[in-house]
Coordinates of C-alpha atoms and ligand atoms in Angstrom, one line a residue:
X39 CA -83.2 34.0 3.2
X40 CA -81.3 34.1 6.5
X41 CA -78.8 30.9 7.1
X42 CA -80.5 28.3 9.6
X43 CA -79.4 29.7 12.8
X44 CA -77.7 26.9 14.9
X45 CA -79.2 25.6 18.4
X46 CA -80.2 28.1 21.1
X47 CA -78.2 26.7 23.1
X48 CA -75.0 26.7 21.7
X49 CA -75.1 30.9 20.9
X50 CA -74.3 31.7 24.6
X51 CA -71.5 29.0 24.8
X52 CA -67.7 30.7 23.8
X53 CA -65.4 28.1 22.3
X54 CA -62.2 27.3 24.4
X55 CA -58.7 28.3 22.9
X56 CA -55.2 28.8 23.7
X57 CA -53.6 31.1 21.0
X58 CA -51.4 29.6 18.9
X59 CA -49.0 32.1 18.9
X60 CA -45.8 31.6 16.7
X61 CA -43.0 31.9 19.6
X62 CA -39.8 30.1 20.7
X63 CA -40.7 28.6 23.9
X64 CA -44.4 27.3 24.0
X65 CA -45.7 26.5 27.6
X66 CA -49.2 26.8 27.2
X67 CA -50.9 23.5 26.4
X68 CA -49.6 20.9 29.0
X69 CA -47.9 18.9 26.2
X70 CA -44.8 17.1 26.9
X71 CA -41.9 18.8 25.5
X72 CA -40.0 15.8 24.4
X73 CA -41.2 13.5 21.4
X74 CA -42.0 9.9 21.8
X75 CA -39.1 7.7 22.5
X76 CA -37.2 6.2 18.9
X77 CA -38.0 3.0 19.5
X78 CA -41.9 3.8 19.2
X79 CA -41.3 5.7 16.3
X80 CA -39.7 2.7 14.4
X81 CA -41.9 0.1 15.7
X82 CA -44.5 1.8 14.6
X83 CA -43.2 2.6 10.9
X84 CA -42.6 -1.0 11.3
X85 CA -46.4 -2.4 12.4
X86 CA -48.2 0.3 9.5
X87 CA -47.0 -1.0 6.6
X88 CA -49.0 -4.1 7.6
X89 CA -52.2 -2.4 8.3
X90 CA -55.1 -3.4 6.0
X91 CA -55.7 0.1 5.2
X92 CA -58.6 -0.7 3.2
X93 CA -60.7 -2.4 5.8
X94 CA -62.3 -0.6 9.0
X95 CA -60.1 -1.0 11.8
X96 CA -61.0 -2.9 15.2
X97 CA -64.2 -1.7 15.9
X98 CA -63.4 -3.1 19.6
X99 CA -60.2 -1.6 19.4
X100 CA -59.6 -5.1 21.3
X101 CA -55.5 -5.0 21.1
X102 CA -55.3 -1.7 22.6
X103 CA -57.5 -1.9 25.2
X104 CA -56.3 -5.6 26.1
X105 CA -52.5 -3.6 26.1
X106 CA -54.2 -1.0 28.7
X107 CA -55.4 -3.7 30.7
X108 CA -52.3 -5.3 31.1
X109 CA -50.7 -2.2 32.1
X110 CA -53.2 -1.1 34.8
X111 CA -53.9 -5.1 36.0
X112 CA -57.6 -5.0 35.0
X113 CA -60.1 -6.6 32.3
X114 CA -60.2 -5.3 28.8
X115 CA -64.0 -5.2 29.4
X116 CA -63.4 -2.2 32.1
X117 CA -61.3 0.1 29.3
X118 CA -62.7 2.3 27.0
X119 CA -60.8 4.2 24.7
X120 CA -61.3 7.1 22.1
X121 CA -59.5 10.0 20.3
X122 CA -58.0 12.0 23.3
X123 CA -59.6 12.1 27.1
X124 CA -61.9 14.7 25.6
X125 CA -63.6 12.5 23.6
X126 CA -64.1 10.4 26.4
X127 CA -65.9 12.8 28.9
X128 CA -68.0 13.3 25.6
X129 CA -68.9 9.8 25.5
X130 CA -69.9 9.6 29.2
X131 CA -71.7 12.8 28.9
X132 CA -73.8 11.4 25.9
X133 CA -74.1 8.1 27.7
X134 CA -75.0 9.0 31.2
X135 CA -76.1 13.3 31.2
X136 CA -78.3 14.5 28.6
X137 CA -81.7 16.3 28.7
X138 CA -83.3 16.4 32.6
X139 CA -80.0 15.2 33.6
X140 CA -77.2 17.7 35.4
X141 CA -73.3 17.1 36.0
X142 CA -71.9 18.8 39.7
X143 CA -68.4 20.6 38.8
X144 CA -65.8 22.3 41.3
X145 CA -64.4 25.5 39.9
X146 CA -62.3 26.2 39.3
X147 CA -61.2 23.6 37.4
X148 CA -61.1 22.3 33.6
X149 CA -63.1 24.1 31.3
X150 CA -64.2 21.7 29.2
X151 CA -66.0 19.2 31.6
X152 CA -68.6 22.0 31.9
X153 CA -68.8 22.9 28.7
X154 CA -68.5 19.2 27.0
X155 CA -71.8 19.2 29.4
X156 CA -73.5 22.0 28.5
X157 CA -72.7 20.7 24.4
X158 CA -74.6 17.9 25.3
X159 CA -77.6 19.1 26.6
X160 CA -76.7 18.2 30.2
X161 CA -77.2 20.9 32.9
X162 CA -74.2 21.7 35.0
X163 CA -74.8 22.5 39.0
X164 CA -71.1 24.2 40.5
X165 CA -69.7 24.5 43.7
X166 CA -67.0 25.9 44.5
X167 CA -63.3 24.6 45.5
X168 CA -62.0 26.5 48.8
X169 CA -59.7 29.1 49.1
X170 CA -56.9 26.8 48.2
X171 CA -58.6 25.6 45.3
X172 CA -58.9 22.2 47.4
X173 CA -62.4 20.3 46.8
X174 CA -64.5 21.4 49.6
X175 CA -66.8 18.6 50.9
X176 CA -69.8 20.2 52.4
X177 CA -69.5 22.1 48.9
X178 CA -69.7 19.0 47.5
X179 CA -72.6 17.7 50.0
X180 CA -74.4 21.0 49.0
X181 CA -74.2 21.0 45.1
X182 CA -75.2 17.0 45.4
X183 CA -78.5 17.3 47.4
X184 CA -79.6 20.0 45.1
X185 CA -78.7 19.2 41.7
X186 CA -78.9 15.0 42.1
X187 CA -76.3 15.0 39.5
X188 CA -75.9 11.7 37.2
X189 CA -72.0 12.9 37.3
X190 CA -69.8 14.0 39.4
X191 CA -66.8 15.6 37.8
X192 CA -63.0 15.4 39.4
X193 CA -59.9 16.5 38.1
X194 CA -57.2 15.5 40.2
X195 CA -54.6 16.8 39.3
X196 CA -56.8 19.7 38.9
X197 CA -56.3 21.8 35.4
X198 CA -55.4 24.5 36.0
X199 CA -54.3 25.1 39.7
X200 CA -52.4 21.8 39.9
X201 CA -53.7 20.6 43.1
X202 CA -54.5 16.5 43.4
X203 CA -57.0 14.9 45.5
X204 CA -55.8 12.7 48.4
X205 CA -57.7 9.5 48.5
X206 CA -59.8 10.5 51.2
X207 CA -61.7 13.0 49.2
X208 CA -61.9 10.9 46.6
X209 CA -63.8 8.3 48.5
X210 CA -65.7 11.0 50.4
X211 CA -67.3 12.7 47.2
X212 CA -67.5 8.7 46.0
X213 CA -70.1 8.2 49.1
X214 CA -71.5 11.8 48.9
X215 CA -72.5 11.3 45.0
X216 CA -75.4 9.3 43.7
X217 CA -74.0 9.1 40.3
X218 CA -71.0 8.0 38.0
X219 CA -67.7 9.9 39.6
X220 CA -65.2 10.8 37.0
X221 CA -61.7 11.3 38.1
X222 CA -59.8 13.3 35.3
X223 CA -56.7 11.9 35.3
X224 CA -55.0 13.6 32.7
X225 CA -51.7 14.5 34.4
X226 CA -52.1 11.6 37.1
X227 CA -48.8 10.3 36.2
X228 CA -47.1 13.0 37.6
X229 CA -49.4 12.6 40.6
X230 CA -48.5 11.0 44.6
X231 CA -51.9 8.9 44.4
X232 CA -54.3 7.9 41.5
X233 CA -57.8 6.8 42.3
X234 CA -57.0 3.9 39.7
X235 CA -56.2 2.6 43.3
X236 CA -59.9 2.4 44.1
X237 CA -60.4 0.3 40.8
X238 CA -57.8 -2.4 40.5
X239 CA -58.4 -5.4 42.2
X240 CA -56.0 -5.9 45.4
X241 CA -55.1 -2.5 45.6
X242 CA -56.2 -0.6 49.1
X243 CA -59.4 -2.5 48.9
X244 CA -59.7 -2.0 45.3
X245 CA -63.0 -3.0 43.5
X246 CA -64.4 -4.2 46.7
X247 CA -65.2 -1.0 48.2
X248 CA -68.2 0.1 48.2
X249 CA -69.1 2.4 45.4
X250 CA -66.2 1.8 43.4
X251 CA -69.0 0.4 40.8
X252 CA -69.7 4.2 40.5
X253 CA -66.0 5.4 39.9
X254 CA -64.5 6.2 36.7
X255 CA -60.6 7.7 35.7
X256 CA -59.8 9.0 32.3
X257 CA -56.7 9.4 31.0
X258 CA -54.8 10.1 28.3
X259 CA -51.8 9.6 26.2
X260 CA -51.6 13.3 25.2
X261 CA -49.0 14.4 28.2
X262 CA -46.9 11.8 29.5
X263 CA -46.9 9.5 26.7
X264 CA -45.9 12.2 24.6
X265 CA -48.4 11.9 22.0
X266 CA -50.8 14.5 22.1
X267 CA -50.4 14.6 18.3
X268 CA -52.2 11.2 17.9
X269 CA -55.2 12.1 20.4
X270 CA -55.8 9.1 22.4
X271 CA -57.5 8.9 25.7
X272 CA -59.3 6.0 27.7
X273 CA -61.3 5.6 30.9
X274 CA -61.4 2.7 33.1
X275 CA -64.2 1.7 35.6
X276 CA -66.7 -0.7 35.3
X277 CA -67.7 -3.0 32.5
X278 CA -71.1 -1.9 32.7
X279 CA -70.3 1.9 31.7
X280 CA -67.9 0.6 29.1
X281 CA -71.0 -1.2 27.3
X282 CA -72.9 1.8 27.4
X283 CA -70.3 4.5 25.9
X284 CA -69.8 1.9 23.4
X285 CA -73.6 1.9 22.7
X286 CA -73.0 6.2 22.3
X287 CA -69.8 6.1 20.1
X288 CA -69.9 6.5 16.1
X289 CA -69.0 3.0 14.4
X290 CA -65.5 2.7 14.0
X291 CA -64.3 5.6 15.9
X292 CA -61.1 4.6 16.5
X293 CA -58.6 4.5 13.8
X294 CA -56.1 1.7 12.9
X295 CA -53.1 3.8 12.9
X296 CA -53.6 4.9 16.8
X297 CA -55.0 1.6 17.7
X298 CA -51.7 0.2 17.1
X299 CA -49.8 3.8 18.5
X300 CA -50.9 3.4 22.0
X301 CA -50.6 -0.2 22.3
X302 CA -46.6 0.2 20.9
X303 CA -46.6 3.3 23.2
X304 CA -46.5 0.9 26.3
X305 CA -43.9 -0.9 25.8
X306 CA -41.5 2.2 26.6
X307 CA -43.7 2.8 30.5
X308 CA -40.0 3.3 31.3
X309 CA -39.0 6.1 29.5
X310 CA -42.3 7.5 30.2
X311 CA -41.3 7.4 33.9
X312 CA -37.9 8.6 33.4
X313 CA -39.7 11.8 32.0
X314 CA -41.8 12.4 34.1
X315 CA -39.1 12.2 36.7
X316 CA -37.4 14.6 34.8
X317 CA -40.4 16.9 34.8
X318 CA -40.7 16.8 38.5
X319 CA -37.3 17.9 39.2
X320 CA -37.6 21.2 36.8
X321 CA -41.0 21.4 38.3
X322 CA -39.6 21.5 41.4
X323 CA -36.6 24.2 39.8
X324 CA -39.7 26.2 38.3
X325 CA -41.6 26.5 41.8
X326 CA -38.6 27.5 44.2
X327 CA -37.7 29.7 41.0
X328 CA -41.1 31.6 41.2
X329 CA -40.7 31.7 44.8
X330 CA -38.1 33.9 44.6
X331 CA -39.8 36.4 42.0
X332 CA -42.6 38.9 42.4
X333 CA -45.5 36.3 42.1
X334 CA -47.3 33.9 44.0
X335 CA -47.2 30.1 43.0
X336 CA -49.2 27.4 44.0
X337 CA -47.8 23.7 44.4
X338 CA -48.3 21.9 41.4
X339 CA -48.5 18.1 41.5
X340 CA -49.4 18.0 37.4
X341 CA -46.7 19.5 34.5
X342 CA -47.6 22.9 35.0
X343 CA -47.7 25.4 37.2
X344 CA -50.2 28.4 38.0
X345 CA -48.6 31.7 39.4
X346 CA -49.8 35.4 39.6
X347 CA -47.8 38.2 39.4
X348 CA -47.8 40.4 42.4
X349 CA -47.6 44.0 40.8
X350 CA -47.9 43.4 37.5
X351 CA -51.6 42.8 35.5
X352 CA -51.6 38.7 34.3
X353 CA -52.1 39.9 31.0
X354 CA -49.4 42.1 30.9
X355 CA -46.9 39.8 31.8
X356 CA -48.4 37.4 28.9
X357 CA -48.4 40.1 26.4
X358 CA -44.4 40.9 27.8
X359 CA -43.8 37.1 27.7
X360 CA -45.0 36.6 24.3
X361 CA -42.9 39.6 23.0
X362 CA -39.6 37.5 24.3
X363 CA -41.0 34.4 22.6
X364 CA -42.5 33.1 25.8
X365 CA -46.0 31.1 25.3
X366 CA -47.9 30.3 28.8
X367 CA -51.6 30.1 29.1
X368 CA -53.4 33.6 30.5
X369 CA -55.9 32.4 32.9
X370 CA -56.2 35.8 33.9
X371 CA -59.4 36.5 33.5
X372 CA -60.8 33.1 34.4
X373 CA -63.2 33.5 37.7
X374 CA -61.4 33.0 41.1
X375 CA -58.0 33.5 38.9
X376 CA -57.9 37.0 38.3
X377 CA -54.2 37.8 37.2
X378 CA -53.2 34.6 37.0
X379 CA -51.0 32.5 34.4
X380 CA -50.3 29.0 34.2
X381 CA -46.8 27.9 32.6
X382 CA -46.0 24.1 31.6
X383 CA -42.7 23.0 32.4
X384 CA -40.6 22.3 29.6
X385 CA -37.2 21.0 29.1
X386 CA -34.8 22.6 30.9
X387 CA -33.8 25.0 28.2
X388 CA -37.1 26.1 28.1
X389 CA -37.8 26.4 31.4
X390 CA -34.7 28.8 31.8
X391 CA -35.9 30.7 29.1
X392 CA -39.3 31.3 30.9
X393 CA -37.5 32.2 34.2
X394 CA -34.9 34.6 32.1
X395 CA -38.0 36.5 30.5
X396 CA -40.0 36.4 33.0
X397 CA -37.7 37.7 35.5
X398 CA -37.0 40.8 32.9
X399 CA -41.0 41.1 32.8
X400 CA -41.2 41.1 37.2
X401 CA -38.3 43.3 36.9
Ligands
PMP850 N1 -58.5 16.6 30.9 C1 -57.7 17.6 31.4 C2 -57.7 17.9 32.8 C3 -56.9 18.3 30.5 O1 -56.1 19.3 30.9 C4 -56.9 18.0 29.1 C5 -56.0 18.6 28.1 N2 -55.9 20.0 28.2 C6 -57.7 17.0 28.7 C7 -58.5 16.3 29.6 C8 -57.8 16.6 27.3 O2 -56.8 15.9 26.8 P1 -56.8 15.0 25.5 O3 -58.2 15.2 24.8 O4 -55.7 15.6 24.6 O5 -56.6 13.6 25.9

């Protein structure tokens, strides 16, 4: 008897990797290359040897998200949080896309809102970012009209080209769009502007603005916080759309042991930002670096950078990297990317290690 074959629909959908390829130097997920701060680590020994380990945790995950709130100046009723910002965009797709219903994407741009989409049973209408990978708003105004999408899907800063949205586009595609706007934030940290600004009360107009009761940012704790390892993500935006991805989420979704990780995890916001300073400056180092080699890079406003190599094939150069124990991602034969590679900056170390080999590869 031949196996059960699994949904139509999933056959023509590839999965989405990175390698994991044994090297030195790894550059290829986005992580942060430090580990969370001692302090965390202790406090959090510490608070689990008083968890009630055999009783569901916080179905509410009330704590957390009443932590969160404090640290964005919100209501805990307007945070919604799950195991890593993936997880998230799940839940909204589940909650708000589904059959007869279509999410609008701007490529290029992070793989997995489309594809988390397309998993779901939710269409996905694309446009197309301009040549500078910036989002193009008649683009935006075309994809809309046709597709009537019940999401819209940002990503600012955008995976993988780096590029953020100034708030003007943001509010443009927020009056453009009839449905729920999600703005990605997964490197917004390391970002000029968030579009949290459009959300929290008192800020430029804040809440008040019309549309804002559309407007949702994800984020996660999986770059900045240094805790990709413990897969954490939340969204803010209204109460409403909260109430609804709880109404999608499996009954006690959220562990005990990372309910209590991300609420220690703000107490050290300064450390956080004293990182992401740091990753700023050897971005900065990384960018006038490439500058100087036989590749073009675009300005990054995330932790990563994309480049492509002038003369040389994109995967080539991986392939040459990876021989001097050099990870970065190959995005090189990603549409609109052709040759490219992105490379996450690291600690310095690192980061000198990528420019050493890389400059050998270029050479
Ligand atoms: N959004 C973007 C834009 C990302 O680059 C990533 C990580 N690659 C995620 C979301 C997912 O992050 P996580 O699930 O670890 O929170």
């Amino acid at each position: 008897m031949n196996a059960l074959p699994v949904r139509d629909d999933l056959v023509a959908l590839a999965g989405y990797h990175s390698p994991q390829v044994s090297v030195d130097v790894r550059l290829n997920t986005n992580e942060s290359p430090y580990p969370p701060p001692g302090g965390w680590r202790a406090a959090l020994v510490e608070e689990l040897a008083t968890v009630a380990f055999h009783r569901y945790p916080d179905r509410g995950a009330i704590a957390l998200r009443r932590a969160l709130a404090a640290h964005h100046g919100i209501m805990p009723e307007q945070v919604y949080a799950a195991n890593g910002s993936n997880e998230v965009l799940q839940a909204l797709c589940l909650a708000y896309g589904g059959r007869g219903r279509t999410a609008a994407v701007f490529e290029p741009t992070y793989a997995l809102h489309s594809h988390i989409a397309r998993i779901t049973g939710t269409a996905v209408a694309t446009g197309e970012r301009d040549q500078d990978f910036a989002i193009d708003l008649s683009e935006v105004a075309r994809v809309v009209s046709e597709a009537d999408p019940a999401l819209t899907f940002l990503c600012s800063p955008n995976n993988p080209t780096g590029r953020a949205d100034p708030s003007e586009v943001t509010e443009a595609v927020l009056d453009l769009a009839p449905g729920l706007v999600v703005v990605d934030e997964a490197y917004g940290q390391f970002s000029r502007w968030s579009a949290l600004c459009l959300i929290v009360p008192g800020v430029r107009g804040g809440h008040n603005r019309p549309g804002s009761d559309r407007l949702v940012v994800v984020r996660t704790f999986s770059k900045t916080w240094s805790m990709a390892g413990a897969r954490l993500g939340y969204l803010v935006g209204p109460a409403r759309v909260v109430s609804a991805l709880e109404q999608v989420a499996l009954p006690y979704h959220l562990d005990a042991v990372k309910q209590v990780a991300g609420r220690l995890a703000l107490d050290y916001q300064a450390e956080m930002e004293a990182r992401v300073a740091l990753l700023v400056e050897e971005r900065g180092r990384l960018y006038s670096a490439l500058g100087q080699m036989e590749a073009d890079a675009w300005p990054s406003e995330a932790n990563f950078i994309l480049f492509r190599p002038r003369r040389r094939k994109g995967s080539e150069v991986w392939s040459e990297l990876v021989e001097r124990s050099v990870l970065v991602r190959d995005c090189s034969s990603w549409p609109r990317l052709e040759g490219c590679l992105r490379v996450t900056v690291g600690t310095p170390g690192e980061n000198t290690a990528f420019l050493a080999a890389l400059t050998e590869v270029l050479e």
